[in-house]
Amino acid sequence: MRETITAALKAATKAQDKRRISTLRLIAAAIKDRDIAARGLGKSEATDAELLELFAKMIKQREESVKIYADAGRADLAKQEAEEIAIIREYLPKQLSETDTQNAIAEAIAETGASSVKDMGKVMAALKSRYAGQMDFAKASALVRAKLG
């Protein structure tokens, strides 16, 4: 993952694509921050699954910013954030469809033997380990709660 980002940054620099350069630098900096934080806790560098979670978090932050900027009448800033979202999404695996998400949740519930909301943590842990970066876990959490509740 790191090599892919580095190679993309070099290509963007050669192409003088300013938006892509700045976004890829933000991604690289976020990865470095995550690695430094992990080292402080005595862990090795972040895994690809952790990086996918980081990218999903970066997208979610930008989606919130797009809404705020749009509400404030700042279409230029909203467009900038939307462009960053598109660039970051290129490094995430394909998102699961609504149907695939429902099926994954049903499978995780069956696998873990979850029967009530108390077992929700087990189900979410199974989903996160298998589908990191492929689904919105906030939405998945609500769906799991509805199925177990």
mmCIF file with all atom_site columns, C-alpha atoms in Angstrom:
data_model
loop_
_atom_site.group_PDB
_atom_site.id
_atom_site.type_symbol
_atom_site.label_atom_id
_atom_site.label_alt_id
_atom_site.label_comp_id
_atom_site.label_asym_id
_atom_site.label_entity_id
_atom_site.label_seq_id
_atom_site.pdbx_PDB_ins_code
_atom_site.Cartn_x
_atom_site.Cartn_y
_atom_site.Cartn_z
_atom_site.occupancy
_atom_site.B_iso_or_equiv
_atom_site.pdbx_formal_charge
_atom_site.auth_seq_id
_atom_site.auth_comp_id
_atom_site.auth_asym_id
_atom_site.auth_atom_id
_atom_site.pdbx_PDB_model_num
ATOM 1   C CA . MET A 1 1   ? 0.000   0.000   0.000   1.00 0.00 ? 1   MET A CA 1
ATOM 2   C CA . ARG A 1 2   ? 2.774   2.420   0.964   1.00 0.00 ? 2   ARG A CA 1
ATOM 3   C CA . GLU A 1 3   ? 4.664   1.690   -2.249  1.00 0.00 ? 3   GLU A CA 1
ATOM 4   C CA . THR A 1 4   ? 1.523   2.328   -4.304  1.00 0.00 ? 4   THR A CA 1
ATOM 5   C CA . ILE A 1 5   ? 1.019   5.733   -2.660  1.00 0.00 ? 5   ILE A CA 1
ATOM 6   C CA . THR A 1 6   ? 4.692   6.651   -3.152  1.00 0.00 ? 6   THR A CA 1
ATOM 7   C CA . ALA A 1 7   ? 4.611   5.636   -6.826  1.00 0.00 ? 7   ALA A CA 1
ATOM 8   C CA . ALA A 1 8   ? 1.373   7.567   -7.374  1.00 0.00 ? 8   ALA A CA 1
ATOM 9   C CA . LEU A 1 9   ? 2.888   10.644  -5.720  1.00 0.00 ? 9   LEU A CA 1
ATOM 10  C CA . LYS A 1 10  ? 5.908   10.469  -8.042  1.00 0.00 ? 10  LYS A CA 1
ATOM 11  C CA . ALA A 1 11  ? 3.642   10.118  -11.091 1.00 0.00 ? 11  ALA A CA 1
ATOM 12  C CA . ALA A 1 12  ? 1.451   13.027  -9.967  1.00 0.00 ? 12  ALA A CA 1
ATOM 13  C CA . THR A 1 13  ? 4.547   15.176  -9.411  1.00 0.00 ? 13  THR A CA 1
ATOM 14  C CA . LYS A 1 14  ? 5.796   14.426  -12.922 1.00 0.00 ? 14  LYS A CA 1
ATOM 15  C CA . ALA A 1 15  ? 2.341   15.220  -14.332 1.00 0.00 ? 15  ALA A CA 1
ATOM 16  C CA . GLN A 1 16  ? 2.163   18.390  -12.187 1.00 0.00 ? 16  GLN A CA 1
ATOM 17  C CA . ASP A 1 17  ? -1.337  17.437  -10.973 1.00 0.00 ? 17  ASP A CA 1
ATOM 18  C CA . LYS A 1 18  ? -1.547  19.803  -8.002  1.00 0.00 ? 18  LYS A CA 1
ATOM 19  C CA . ARG A 1 19  ? -4.762  18.385  -6.455  1.00 0.00 ? 19  ARG A CA 1
ATOM 20  C CA . ARG A 1 20  ? -3.474  14.807  -6.659  1.00 0.00 ? 20  ARG A CA 1
ATOM 21  C CA . ILE A 1 21  ? -0.056  15.813  -5.263  1.00 0.00 ? 21  ILE A CA 1
ATOM 22  C CA . SER A 1 22  ? -1.544  17.573  -2.248  1.00 0.00 ? 22  SER A CA 1
ATOM 23  C CA . THR A 1 23  ? -4.008  14.750  -1.548  1.00 0.00 ? 23  THR A CA 1
ATOM 24  C CA . LEU A 1 24  ? -1.365  12.047  -1.845  1.00 0.00 ? 24  LEU A CA 1
ATOM 25  C CA . ARG A 1 25  ? 0.899   14.044  0.469   1.00 0.00 ? 25  ARG A CA 1
ATOM 26  C CA . LEU A 1 26  ? -1.962  14.194  2.992   1.00 0.00 ? 26  LEU A CA 1
ATOM 27  C CA . ILE A 1 27  ? -2.373  10.426  2.715   1.00 0.00 ? 27  ILE A CA 1
ATOM 28  C CA . ALA A 1 28  ? 1.380   9.843   3.121   1.00 0.00 ? 28  ALA A CA 1
ATOM 29  C CA . ALA A 1 29  ? 1.469   12.130  6.167   1.00 0.00 ? 29  ALA A CA 1
ATOM 30  C CA . ALA A 1 30  ? -1.514  10.336  7.737   1.00 0.00 ? 30  ALA A CA 1
ATOM 31  C CA . ILE A 1 31  ? 0.209   6.981   7.199   1.00 0.00 ? 31  ILE A CA 1
ATOM 32  C CA . LYS A 1 32  ? 3.409   8.296   8.764   1.00 0.00 ? 32  LYS A CA 1
ATOM 33  C CA . ASP A 1 33  ? 1.462   9.678   11.762  1.00 0.00 ? 33  ASP A CA 1
ATOM 34  C CA . ARG A 1 34  ? -0.253  6.312   12.232  1.00 0.00 ? 34  ARG A CA 1
ATOM 35  C CA . ASP A 1 35  ? 3.103   4.493   12.087  1.00 0.00 ? 35  ASP A CA 1
ATOM 36  C CA . ILE A 1 36  ? 4.680   6.889   14.607  1.00 0.00 ? 36  ILE A CA 1
ATOM 37  C CA . ALA A 1 37  ? 1.736   6.442   16.979  1.00 0.00 ? 37  ALA A CA 1
ATOM 38  C CA . ALA A 1 38  ? 2.000   2.654   16.640  1.00 0.00 ? 38  ALA A CA 1
ATOM 39  C CA . ARG A 1 39  ? 5.742   2.768   17.332  1.00 0.00 ? 39  ARG A CA 1
ATOM 40  C CA . GLY A 1 40  ? 5.036   4.776   20.486  1.00 0.00 ? 40  GLY A CA 1
ATOM 41  C CA . LEU A 1 41  ? 2.836   1.922   21.669  1.00 0.00 ? 41  LEU A CA 1
ATOM 42  C CA . GLY A 1 42  ? 5.516   -0.640  20.876  1.00 0.00 ? 42  GLY A CA 1
ATOM 43  C CA . LYS A 1 43  ? 3.778   -1.970  17.752  1.00 0.00 ? 43  LYS A CA 1
ATOM 44  C CA . SER A 1 44  ? 5.139   -2.320  14.241  1.00 0.00 ? 44  SER A CA 1
ATOM 45  C CA . GLU A 1 45  ? 3.934   -0.119  11.391  1.00 0.00 ? 45  GLU A CA 1
ATOM 46  C CA . ALA A 1 46  ? 0.250   -0.095  10.510  1.00 0.00 ? 46  ALA A CA 1
ATOM 47  C CA . THR A 1 47  ? -1.087  -3.022  8.496   1.00 0.00 ? 47  THR A CA 1
ATOM 48  C CA . ASP A 1 48  ? -2.893  -2.604  5.191   1.00 0.00 ? 48  ASP A CA 1
ATOM 49  C CA . ALA A 1 49  ? -6.204  -3.272  6.975   1.00 0.00 ? 49  ALA A CA 1
ATOM 50  C CA . GLU A 1 50  ? -5.457  -0.441  9.417   1.00 0.00 ? 50  GLU A CA 1
ATOM 51  C CA . LEU A 1 51  ? -4.534  1.810   6.506   1.00 0.00 ? 51  LEU A CA 1
ATOM 52  C CA . LEU A 1 52  ? -7.855  1.020   4.820   1.00 0.00 ? 52  LEU A CA 1
ATOM 53  C CA . GLU A 1 53  ? -9.630  2.066   8.023   1.00 0.00 ? 53  GLU A CA 1
ATOM 54  C CA . LEU A 1 54  ? -7.557  5.258   8.031   1.00 0.00 ? 54  LEU A CA 1
ATOM 55  C CA . PHE A 1 55  ? -8.532  6.015   4.416   1.00 0.00 ? 55  PHE A CA 1
ATOM 56  C CA . ALA A 1 56  ? -12.200 5.381   5.188   1.00 0.00 ? 56  ALA A CA 1
ATOM 57  C CA . LYS A 1 57  ? -11.929 7.794   8.116   1.00 0.00 ? 57  LYS A CA 1
ATOM 58  C CA . MET A 1 58  ? -10.299 10.412  5.877   1.00 0.00 ? 58  MET A CA 1
ATOM 59  C CA . ILE A 1 59  ? -13.160 10.060  3.383   1.00 0.00 ? 59  ILE A CA 1
ATOM 60  C CA . LYS A 1 60  ? -15.780 10.379  6.120   1.00 0.00 ? 60  LYS A CA 1
ATOM 61  C CA . GLN A 1 61  ? -14.118 13.601  7.385   1.00 0.00 ? 61  GLN A CA 1
ATOM 62  C CA . ARG A 1 62  ? -14.122 15.049  3.887   1.00 0.00 ? 62  ARG A CA 1
ATOM 63  C CA . GLU A 1 63  ? -17.757 14.078  3.292   1.00 0.00 ? 63  GLU A CA 1
ATOM 64  C CA . GLU A 1 64  ? -18.696 16.012  6.433   1.00 0.00 ? 64  GLU A CA 1
ATOM 65  C CA . SER A 1 65  ? -16.636 18.972  5.190   1.00 0.00 ? 65  SER A CA 1
ATOM 66  C CA . VAL A 1 66  ? -18.363 18.882  1.784   1.00 0.00 ? 66  VAL A CA 1
ATOM 67  C CA . LYS A 1 67  ? -21.741 19.157  3.525   1.00 0.00 ? 67  LYS A CA 1
ATOM 68  C CA . ILE A 1 68  ? -20.577 21.998  5.767   1.00 0.00 ? 68  ILE A CA 1
ATOM 69  C CA . TYR A 1 69  ? -19.039 23.920  2.855   1.00 0.00 ? 69  TYR A CA 1
ATOM 70  C CA . ALA A 1 70  ? -22.110 23.381  0.667   1.00 0.00 ? 70  ALA A CA 1
ATOM 71  C CA . ASP A 1 71  ? -24.402 24.631  3.454   1.00 0.00 ? 71  ASP A CA 1
ATOM 72  C CA . ALA A 1 72  ? -22.161 27.688  3.892   1.00 0.00 ? 72  ALA A CA 1
ATOM 73  C CA . GLY A 1 73  ? -22.286 28.461  0.163   1.00 0.00 ? 73  GLY A CA 1
ATOM 74  C CA . ARG A 1 74  ? -18.617 27.634  -0.435  1.00 0.00 ? 74  ARG A CA 1
ATOM 75  C CA . ALA A 1 75  ? -18.955 25.530  -3.571  1.00 0.00 ? 75  ALA A CA 1
ATOM 76  C CA . ASP A 1 76  ? -15.254 25.963  -4.366  1.00 0.00 ? 76  ASP A CA 1
ATOM 77  C CA . LEU A 1 77  ? -14.160 24.340  -1.092  1.00 0.00 ? 77  LEU A CA 1
ATOM 78  C CA . ALA A 1 78  ? -16.846 21.651  -1.366  1.00 0.00 ? 78  ALA A CA 1
ATOM 79  C CA . LYS A 1 79  ? -15.547 20.785  -4.855  1.00 0.00 ? 79  LYS A CA 1
ATOM 80  C CA . GLN A 1 80  ? -11.976 20.580  -3.528  1.00 0.00 ? 80  GLN A CA 1
ATOM 81  C CA . GLU A 1 81  ? -13.026 18.167  -0.771  1.00 0.00 ? 81  GLU A CA 1
ATOM 82  C CA . ALA A 1 82  ? -15.030 16.071  -3.265  1.00 0.00 ? 82  ALA A CA 1
ATOM 83  C CA . GLU A 1 83  ? -11.960 15.800  -5.508  1.00 0.00 ? 83  GLU A CA 1
ATOM 84  C CA . GLU A 1 84  ? -9.898  14.621  -2.533  1.00 0.00 ? 84  GLU A CA 1
ATOM 85  C CA . ILE A 1 85  ? -12.559 12.008  -1.729  1.00 0.00 ? 85  ILE A CA 1
ATOM 86  C CA . ALA A 1 86  ? -12.353 10.665  -5.293  1.00 0.00 ? 86  ALA A CA 1
ATOM 87  C CA . ILE A 1 87  ? -8.559  10.392  -5.095  1.00 0.00 ? 87  ILE A CA 1
ATOM 88  C CA . ILE A 1 88  ? -8.579  8.642   -1.706  1.00 0.00 ? 88  ILE A CA 1
ATOM 89  C CA . ARG A 1 89  ? -11.316 6.224   -2.891  1.00 0.00 ? 89  ARG A CA 1
ATOM 90  C CA . GLU A 1 90  ? -8.960  4.998   -5.625  1.00 0.00 ? 90  GLU A CA 1
ATOM 91  C CA . TYR A 1 91  ? -6.914  3.289   -2.895  1.00 0.00 ? 91  TYR A CA 1
ATOM 92  C CA . LEU A 1 92  ? -9.842  1.577   -1.203  1.00 0.00 ? 92  LEU A CA 1
ATOM 93  C CA . PRO A 1 93  ? -11.195 -1.761  -2.360  1.00 0.00 ? 93  PRO A CA 1
ATOM 94  C CA . LYS A 1 94  ? -14.585 -1.714  -4.087  1.00 0.00 ? 94  LYS A CA 1
ATOM 95  C CA . GLN A 1 95  ? -17.335 -0.916  -1.600  1.00 0.00 ? 95  GLN A CA 1
ATOM 96  C CA . LEU A 1 96  ? -19.885 -3.636  -0.871  1.00 0.00 ? 96  LEU A CA 1
ATOM 97  C CA . SER A 1 97  ? -23.370 -3.096  -2.263  1.00 0.00 ? 97  SER A CA 1
ATOM 98  C CA . GLU A 1 98  ? -26.356 -2.856  0.092   1.00 0.00 ? 98  GLU A CA 1
ATOM 99  C CA . THR A 1 99  ? -27.257 -6.492  -0.654  1.00 0.00 ? 99  THR A CA 1
ATOM 100 C CA . ASP A 1 100 ? -23.683 -7.713  -0.132  1.00 0.00 ? 100 ASP A CA 1
ATOM 101 C CA . THR A 1 101 ? -23.513 -5.797  3.150   1.00 0.00 ? 101 THR A CA 1
ATOM 102 C CA . GLN A 1 102 ? -26.760 -7.424  4.350   1.00 0.00 ? 102 GLN A CA 1
ATOM 103 C CA . ASN A 1 103 ? -25.434 -10.866 3.360   1.00 0.00 ? 103 ASN A CA 1
ATOM 104 C CA . ALA A 1 104 ? -22.085 -10.232 5.105   1.00 0.00 ? 104 ALA A CA 1
ATOM 105 C CA . ILE A 1 105 ? -23.893 -9.187  8.286   1.00 0.00 ? 105 ILE A CA 1
ATOM 106 C CA . ALA A 1 106 ? -26.142 -12.268 8.207   1.00 0.00 ? 106 ALA A CA 1
ATOM 107 C CA . GLU A 1 107 ? -23.090 -14.480 7.674   1.00 0.00 ? 107 GLU A CA 1
ATOM 108 C CA . ALA A 1 108 ? -21.173 -12.821 10.540  1.00 0.00 ? 108 ALA A CA 1
ATOM 109 C CA . ILE A 1 109 ? -24.155 -13.203 12.891  1.00 0.00 ? 109 ILE A CA 1
ATOM 110 C CA . ALA A 1 110 ? -24.453 -16.893 12.010  1.00 0.00 ? 110 ALA A CA 1
ATOM 111 C CA . GLU A 1 111 ? -20.700 -17.471 12.367  1.00 0.00 ? 111 GLU A CA 1
ATOM 112 C CA . THR A 1 112 ? -20.416 -15.821 15.765  1.00 0.00 ? 112 THR A CA 1
ATOM 113 C CA . GLY A 1 113 ? -23.657 -17.325 17.060  1.00 0.00 ? 113 GLY A CA 1
ATOM 114 C CA . ALA A 1 114 ? -24.866 -13.865 18.060  1.00 0.00 ? 114 ALA A CA 1
ATOM 115 C CA . SER A 1 115 ? -28.377 -13.822 19.470  1.00 0.00 ? 115 SER A CA 1
ATOM 116 C CA . SER A 1 116 ? -28.774 -10.444 21.153  1.00 0.00 ? 116 SER A CA 1
ATOM 117 C CA . VAL A 1 117 ? -27.424 -6.900  21.125  1.00 0.00 ? 117 VAL A CA 1
ATOM 118 C CA . LYS A 1 118 ? -24.911 -8.003  23.775  1.00 0.00 ? 118 LYS A CA 1
ATOM 119 C CA . ASP A 1 119 ? -23.142 -10.017 21.053  1.00 0.00 ? 119 ASP A CA 1
ATOM 120 C CA . MET A 1 120 ? -22.870 -7.023  18.747  1.00 0.00 ? 120 MET A CA 1
ATOM 121 C CA . GLY A 1 121 ? -19.153 -6.527  19.488  1.00 0.00 ? 121 GLY A CA 1
ATOM 122 C CA . LYS A 1 122 ? -18.328 -10.030 18.238  1.00 0.00 ? 122 LYS A CA 1
ATOM 123 C CA . VAL A 1 123 ? -20.254 -9.466  15.010  1.00 0.00 ? 123 VAL A CA 1
ATOM 124 C CA . MET A 1 124 ? -18.654 -6.056  14.368  1.00 0.00 ? 124 MET A CA 1
ATOM 125 C CA . ALA A 1 125 ? -15.168 -7.463  15.068  1.00 0.00 ? 125 ALA A CA 1
ATOM 126 C CA . ALA A 1 126 ? -15.781 -10.241 12.533  1.00 0.00 ? 126 ALA A CA 1
ATOM 127 C CA . LEU A 1 127 ? -17.001 -7.728  9.942   1.00 0.00 ? 127 LEU A CA 1
ATOM 128 C CA . LYS A 1 128 ? -14.065 -5.365  10.526  1.00 0.00 ? 128 LYS A CA 1
ATOM 129 C CA . SER A 1 129 ? -11.500 -8.130  10.198  1.00 0.00 ? 129 SER A CA 1
ATOM 130 C CA . ARG A 1 130 ? -13.015 -9.370  6.941   1.00 0.00 ? 130 ARG A CA 1
ATOM 131 C CA . TYR A 1 131 ? -14.319 -6.229  5.250   1.00 0.00 ? 131 TYR A CA 1
ATOM 132 C CA . ALA A 1 132 ? -11.949 -3.412  6.285   1.00 0.00 ? 132 ALA A CA 1
ATOM 133 C CA . GLY A 1 133 ? -12.339 -0.529  3.867   1.00 0.00 ? 133 GLY A CA 1
ATOM 134 C CA . GLN A 1 134 ? -15.196 -2.213  2.023   1.00 0.00 ? 134 GLN A CA 1
ATOM 135 C CA . MET A 1 135 ? -18.150 -1.084  4.099   1.00 0.00 ? 135 MET A CA 1
ATOM 136 C CA . ASP A 1 136 ? -19.293 1.834   6.199   1.00 0.00 ? 136 ASP A CA 1
ATOM 137 C CA . PHE A 1 137 ? -19.140 0.374   9.694   1.00 0.00 ? 137 PHE A CA 1
ATOM 138 C CA . ALA A 1 138 ? -21.396 3.053   11.172  1.00 0.00 ? 138 ALA A CA 1
ATOM 139 C CA . LYS A 1 139 ? -24.190 1.956   8.824   1.00 0.00 ? 139 LYS A CA 1
ATOM 140 C CA . ALA A 1 140 ? -23.288 -1.700  9.347   1.00 0.00 ? 140 ALA A CA 1
ATOM 141 C CA . SER A 1 141 ? -23.498 -1.202  13.104  1.00 0.00 ? 141 SER A CA 1
ATOM 142 C CA . ALA A 1 142 ? -27.050 0.133   12.802  1.00 0.00 ? 142 ALA A CA 1
ATOM 143 C CA . LEU A 1 143 ? -28.017 -2.820  10.592  1.00 0.00 ? 143 LEU A CA 1
ATOM 144 C CA . VAL A 1 144 ? -26.478 -5.330  13.017  1.00 0.00 ? 144 VAL A CA 1
ATOM 145 C CA . ARG A 1 145 ? -28.279 -3.681  15.931  1.00 0.00 ? 145 ARG A CA 1
ATOM 146 C CA . ALA A 1 146 ? -31.590 -3.885  14.032  1.00 0.00 ? 146 ALA A CA 1
ATOM 147 C CA . LYS A 1 147 ? -31.078 -7.580  13.255  1.00 0.00 ? 147 LYS A CA 1
ATOM 148 C CA . LEU A 1 148 ? -30.061 -8.482  16.815  1.00 0.00 ? 148 LEU A CA 1
ATOM 149 C CA . GLY A 1 149 ? -32.483 -6.157  18.598  1.00 0.00 ? 149 GLY A CA 1
#
